[in-house]
Amino acid sequence: MSPLFGSKNDDQARAAAAQAEVDRLSSLPLPQLAAEVMTRGFGPDGPAEDGLPSVSMIVDAFVPSLAHLDDASHQQMEEVVGEGVQVLEHASLVRSTAWGGEGGLYYTATRLGRAALASDAVDRIIAGGSL
């Protein structure tokens, strides 16, 4: 009979998967990281669909079970995703809209960002191109 809330092996597997995602994102070049952040954070089913996401909310789109990230890995993930958001800001695809105390800054896709998502042109815009 299995435990009601999963086993220690399940927890270890989720922790390993979460750390693998941290490592994967950390290894990406900034333009590629930013494109993933745009798609996961501001695309369909992303946290922006329900409102204005913070970097922490976007991290949840990459690693839904943050309880399985240790503090150092969580901090690393926020730093990496934050770098992606900064690239998106510099490309005028997102902008900060509000300060939320503990949540930090909240972001929204710009008109250009929404159009880039709709036409699958995020990579092109980040690279300095146009729609």
Short mmCIF file of C-alpha atoms in Angstrom, two decimals:
data_model
loop_
_atom_site.label_atom_id
_atom_site.label_comp_id
_atom_site.label_asym_id
_atom_site.label_seq_id
_atom_site.Cartn_x
_atom_site.Cartn_y
_atom_site.Cartn_z
CA MET A 1 0.00 0.00 0.00
CA SER A 2 1.39 3.42 -0.95
CA PRO A 3 1.45 6.44 1.36
CA LEU A 4 -1.45 8.87 1.07
CA PHE A 5 0.67 11.83 -0.07
CA GLY A 6 3.37 10.07 -2.10
CA SER A 7 6.63 8.50 -1.16
CA LYS A 8 10.08 9.78 -0.35
CA ASN A 9 11.16 8.48 -3.78
CA ASP A 10 8.45 10.64 -5.42
CA ASP A 11 9.71 13.69 -3.52
CA GLN A 12 13.30 12.96 -4.55
CA ALA A 13 12.27 12.50 -8.19
CA ARG A 14 10.37 15.82 -8.18
CA ALA A 15 13.32 17.57 -6.53
CA ALA A 16 15.71 16.13 -9.12
CA ALA A 17 13.40 17.20 -11.97
CA ALA A 18 13.11 20.72 -10.52
CA GLN A 19 16.89 21.01 -10.16
CA ALA A 20 17.35 19.76 -13.72
CA GLU A 21 15.06 22.57 -14.93
CA VAL A 22 17.09 25.13 -12.95
CA ASP A 23 20.28 23.78 -14.51
CA ARG A 24 18.77 23.74 -18.01
CA LEU A 25 17.54 27.32 -17.83
CA SER A 26 20.84 28.49 -16.35
CA SER A 27 22.70 27.06 -19.32
CA LEU A 28 20.60 28.81 -21.99
CA PRO A 29 21.87 31.88 -23.85
CA LEU A 30 19.94 34.97 -22.70
CA PRO A 31 17.88 35.39 -25.90
CA GLN A 32 16.72 31.76 -25.75
CA LEU A 33 15.99 32.06 -22.01
CA ALA A 34 13.97 35.22 -22.62
CA ALA A 35 11.93 33.56 -25.37
CA GLU A 36 11.04 30.70 -23.00
CA VAL A 37 10.14 33.14 -20.24
CA MET A 38 7.88 35.04 -22.65
CA THR A 39 6.16 31.89 -23.83
CA ARG A 40 5.73 30.28 -20.41
CA GLY A 41 5.00 33.46 -18.48
CA PHE A 42 2.90 35.46 -20.92
CA GLY A 43 1.67 32.92 -23.45
CA PRO A 44 -1.45 30.75 -23.31
CA ASP A 45 -1.91 29.03 -19.95
CA GLY A 46 0.86 31.18 -18.42
CA PRO A 47 0.43 33.15 -15.19
CA ALA A 48 -0.23 36.37 -17.14
CA GLU A 49 -3.46 34.83 -18.39
CA ASP A 50 -4.92 35.29 -14.89
CA GLY A 51 -3.45 38.70 -14.20
CA LEU A 52 -0.10 40.38 -13.73
CA PRO A 53 2.67 37.90 -12.91
CA SER A 54 5.70 38.54 -10.75
CA VAL A 55 9.01 36.81 -11.45
CA SER A 56 8.11 34.32 -8.72
CA MET A 57 4.83 33.49 -10.47
CA ILE A 58 6.69 32.96 -13.74
CA VAL A 59 9.09 30.63 -11.91
CA ASP A 60 6.02 28.58 -10.94
CA ALA A 61 5.31 28.09 -14.66
CA PHE A 62 8.69 26.37 -14.98
CA VAL A 63 8.72 24.48 -11.67
CA PRO A 64 5.17 24.09 -10.36
CA SER A 65 6.21 22.27 -7.20
CA LEU A 66 8.54 24.85 -5.69
CA ALA A 67 8.34 23.11 -2.33
CA HIS A 68 10.81 20.66 -3.84
CA LEU A 69 13.43 23.31 -4.57
CA ASP A 70 15.80 24.10 -1.75
CA ASP A 71 16.29 27.77 -0.94
CA ALA A 72 19.48 28.08 -2.97
CA SER A 73 17.90 26.50 -6.05
CA HIS A 74 14.79 28.65 -5.70
CA GLN A 75 16.92 31.79 -5.49
CA GLN A 76 18.93 30.66 -8.52
CA MET A 77 15.71 30.04 -10.48
CA GLU A 78 14.35 33.50 -9.61
CA GLU A 79 17.62 35.11 -10.69
CA VAL A 80 17.67 33.25 -14.00
CA VAL A 81 14.00 33.93 -14.80
CA GLY A 82 14.51 37.56 -13.71
CA GLU A 83 17.31 37.87 -16.27
CA GLY A 84 14.92 36.58 -18.92
CA VAL A 85 12.33 39.17 -17.90
CA GLN A 86 14.96 41.90 -18.11
CA VAL A 87 15.80 40.89 -21.70
CA LEU A 88 12.08 41.02 -22.51
CA GLU A 89 11.83 44.51 -21.01
CA HIS A 90 14.78 45.71 -23.09
CA ALA A 91 13.11 44.31 -26.22
CA SER A 92 9.88 46.16 -25.27
CA LEU A 93 7.94 42.89 -25.06
CA VAL A 94 6.95 43.35 -21.40
CA ARG A 95 6.86 46.21 -18.95
CA SER A 96 6.58 46.44 -15.19
CA THR A 97 3.22 47.73 -14.04
CA ALA A 98 3.01 47.64 -10.27
CA TRP A 99 5.00 47.03 -7.11
CA GLY A 100 3.41 44.38 -4.93
CA GLY A 101 5.40 44.43 -1.69
CA GLU A 102 6.42 40.83 -1.06
CA GLY A 103 5.62 39.87 -4.65
CA GLY A 104 7.95 42.50 -6.04
CA LEU A 105 7.30 43.90 -9.48
CA TYR A 106 4.43 42.68 -11.60
CA TYR A 107 4.64 42.58 -15.38
CA THR A 108 2.40 42.75 -18.39
CA ALA A 109 3.01 42.01 -22.04
CA THR A 110 3.11 45.09 -24.22
CA ARG A 111 1.19 45.37 -27.49
CA LEU A 112 4.39 44.34 -29.24
CA GLY A 113 4.78 41.41 -26.86
CA ARG A 114 1.25 40.17 -27.47
CA ALA A 115 1.69 40.54 -31.23
CA ALA A 116 5.04 38.72 -31.10
CA LEU A 117 3.46 35.83 -29.20
CA ALA A 118 0.53 35.69 -31.62
CA SER A 119 2.79 35.62 -34.68
CA ASP A 120 5.49 33.38 -33.16
CA ALA A 121 8.01 36.21 -33.54
CA VAL A 122 9.39 36.49 -29.99
CA ASP A 123 12.85 35.21 -31.01
CA ARG A 124 12.97 37.63 -33.94
CA ILE A 125 12.02 40.65 -31.80
CA ILE A 126 14.55 39.72 -29.09
CA ALA A 127 17.22 39.54 -31.82
CA GLY A 128 16.39 43.12 -32.85
CA GLY A 129 14.06 42.34 -35.73
CA SER A 130 10.51 43.45 -36.30
CA LEU A 131 7.12 41.84 -36.76
#
